[in-house]
């Protein structure tokens, strides 16, 4: 994360520089939906933690394990306890990211998930994007400076080697709490110059930035927002198949990260 | 909070019944903006906690003190560290509510703040409402059950005596992350049958419900959404004067709560 003009004292800079020289050892993977999470859980043979570090009563689920030299913690916000559906969206993602950073003190966060893509910006079904920037498109506060706070634009950490090695696409990610897209959302998404649209990324970025943990955003396209088919229908049709592409990309990303420092990504 | 059809085991019910019989002793006050928070801080002579229980680096501010038989903890999410504006909206409110519940284990949450009001539903500038229900108006997920999750409608705890004694107005509260109101928002606000509109209430309700702490919502009207003046202009014009009405209502509410159990509110 590189927020707008934020200061940093010398001690903090020295600490950050030292951390950046050490290989990444602990990764937090934040995924919003069970269908997206389980392939990754299975691929890395992660096990569910029956003694979750989260408060009693919250539906958040923690899986953990080791892979090569990496400690992997994967969290998803679980099923809404009243309604039984995945706890999607920015609030659940923020809370579970906050609580997981506190519990696991990761070196790096990977927010992985499905997204809508814009064909006018080069996105196709099944494409996997690494977001270069994230921002919100449904937080309109038309008062000077509050407007920028609402948009909450943040740059993801720079990962030129990862992009080159894995041949992932890159583009800007725009986040909102609706699956559909209103005309107001569309105007903001255009202003955000977004190629992909999700319901959690900018919220995970906000918390990552707040607690100074670098984050990357791996998003696989389930539906074409500027296409012919209704979003909800296309999303549900492609969800299972596209999670296979997502799973493969996350695996490649984790393999690439293993043994490397942040500055080598 | 009374979410849709949620189960509860016998032990939990017994615990809740026991808690309800004891006078309320600890209140958490969640307020989004400094201008709204400071009059309450001054009124109750709360002091800023220099050893905040929150993680290093977060801008969240904690004030505390005692009043009569009550322990009061007041939190506001502080100024955005990059942009310097109040950290308004659902994500900051969720995070600070979560962290404050963990830290202070309150018996009751009061979410106080300013709001837009609908004159067609009986709201006028400076009116103070106690919300009967809260819901979101900018989380449209047109998939069965996910749609209900998005709206996130919750009933506030019943406070018939408080309403009667203090002559507060009551109505439904609708929450979204934009200060303005798009046509899509308007349709959802109408569906939510809302009299007042804010940027935090339903998020505080979500977290309160998640962690099983009852919450009430005290909202003072700074601007008339269905009136002539632009919202941002009217909001800024009335913010300081309306916070006086808010402050007075919060003081009355806390005086009323002192010495009472939840079931006596």
Coordinates of C-alpha atoms in Angstrom, one line a residue, chain B residues 116-247:
Chain B
X116 CA -30.3 13.2 6.9
X117 CA -34.1 13.2 7.4
X118 CA -37.0 12.8 5.1
X119 CA -39.7 15.5 5.6
X120 CA -42.2 13.2 3.9
X121 CA -41.7 10.9 6.9
X122 CA -42.0 13.7 9.5
X123 CA -38.3 14.6 10.0
X124 CA -37.2 18.3 10.6
X125 CA -33.8 19.9 11.1
X126 CA -32.6 19.3 14.7
X127 CA -35.1 16.5 15.4
X128 CA -33.6 13.6 17.3
X129 CA -34.6 10.1 16.4
X130 CA -34.2 6.8 18.2
X131 CA -34.1 4.2 15.4
X132 CA -36.5 1.3 15.6
X133 CA -34.9 -0.6 12.8
X134 CA -31.7 -0.2 10.8
X135 CA -30.8 -1.5 7.3
X136 CA -28.4 -0.8 4.4
X137 CA -29.5 0.9 1.2
X138 CA -26.3 0.5 -1.0
X139 CA -25.7 -3.2 -0.9
X140 CA -27.7 -4.6 -3.8
X141 CA -27.1 -8.3 -4.3
X142 CA -29.8 -9.6 -6.6
X143 CA -29.4 -13.3 -5.7
X144 CA -32.0 -15.0 -3.4
X145 CA -31.1 -14.7 0.3
X146 CA -27.9 -12.7 -0.6
X147 CA -30.4 -9.9 -1.3
X148 CA -31.6 -10.0 2.4
X149 CA -28.0 -10.3 3.6
X150 CA -27.2 -7.1 1.6
X151 CA -30.1 -5.2 3.1
X152 CA -29.1 -6.4 6.5
X153 CA -32.3 -5.3 8.2
X154 CA -32.1 -5.5 12.0
X155 CA -34.5 -4.4 14.8
X156 CA -33.0 -2.2 17.5
X157 CA -33.6 -3.3 21.1
X158 CA -37.0 -2.3 22.3
X159 CA -36.9 0.8 24.5
X160 CA -40.5 1.9 25.0
X161 CA -39.9 3.6 28.4
X162 CA -37.0 5.6 27.1
X163 CA -39.0 6.8 24.1
X164 CA -42.0 7.8 26.2
X165 CA -40.0 9.5 28.9
X166 CA -37.7 11.5 26.7
X167 CA -40.3 12.4 24.0
X168 CA -37.8 11.3 21.3
X169 CA -39.1 10.6 17.8
X170 CA -38.8 7.1 16.4
X171 CA -38.3 5.8 12.9
X172 CA -36.4 3.5 10.7
X173 CA -32.7 4.3 9.8
X174 CA -31.1 3.5 6.5
X175 CA -27.3 3.4 6.1
X176 CA -25.0 3.8 3.1
X177 CA -21.5 5.0 2.4
X178 CA -22.5 8.0 0.3
X179 CA -23.5 11.4 1.6
X180 CA -25.6 12.0 -1.5
X181 CA -28.5 9.8 -2.6
X182 CA -28.6 8.1 -6.0
X183 CA -31.9 6.9 -7.6
X184 CA -30.9 3.3 -6.7
X185 CA -30.2 4.4 -3.1
X186 CA -33.6 6.2 -3.0
X187 CA -35.5 3.1 -4.1
X188 CA -33.8 1.1 -1.4
X189 CA -34.4 3.7 1.2
X190 CA -38.0 3.7 0.3
X191 CA -38.1 -0.1 0.5
X192 CA -36.4 0.2 3.9
X193 CA -39.3 2.6 4.9
X194 CA -36.6 4.9 6.4
X195 CA -37.2 8.3 8.1
X196 CA -33.5 9.0 8.6
X197 CA -30.4 8.2 6.6
X198 CA -26.8 8.0 7.9
X199 CA -23.4 6.5 7.0
X200 CA -22.7 4.2 10.0
X201 CA -25.8 2.8 11.9
X202 CA -26.4 -0.5 10.1
X203 CA -22.7 -1.3 10.3
X204 CA -22.6 -0.7 14.0
X205 CA -25.7 -2.9 14.2
X206 CA -24.1 -5.6 12.2
X207 CA -21.1 -5.8 14.6
X208 CA -23.3 -5.5 17.7
X209 CA -25.4 -8.4 16.5
X210 CA -22.2 -10.4 15.6
X211 CA -20.9 -10.0 19.1
X212 CA -24.3 -10.1 20.8
X213 CA -24.2 -6.6 22.4
X214 CA -27.5 -4.7 22.4
X215 CA -27.4 -1.3 20.6
X216 CA -29.5 1.8 20.3
X217 CA -29.2 4.5 17.6
X218 CA -29.6 8.2 18.4
X219 CA -29.6 10.3 15.3
X220 CA -30.0 14.0 15.0
X221 CA -31.2 15.5 11.6
X222 CA -28.7 18.0 10.0
X223 CA -30.3 18.0 6.5
X224 CA -33.6 17.3 4.8
X225 CA -32.9 14.8 2.0
X226 CA -36.2 15.4 0.2
X227 CA -35.9 19.2 0.6
X228 CA -34.7 22.0 -1.6
X229 CA -31.1 22.5 -0.4
X230 CA -28.1 20.3 -1.5
X231 CA -27.3 17.8 1.2
X232 CA -23.6 18.6 1.6
X233 CA -24.2 22.3 1.9
X234 CA -27.1 21.9 4.4
X235 CA -25.1 19.2 6.4
X236 CA -22.1 21.5 6.8
X237 CA -24.3 24.5 7.7
X238 CA -26.2 22.7 10.5
X239 CA -23.5 20.3 11.8
X240 CA -22.4 22.4 14.7
X241 CA -25.9 23.5 15.9
X242 CA -27.5 20.1 15.5
X243 CA -24.7 18.4 17.5
X244 CA -26.0 20.5 20.5
X245 CA -29.4 18.8 20.1
X246 CA -27.6 15.4 19.7
X247 CA -25.5 16.0 22.8

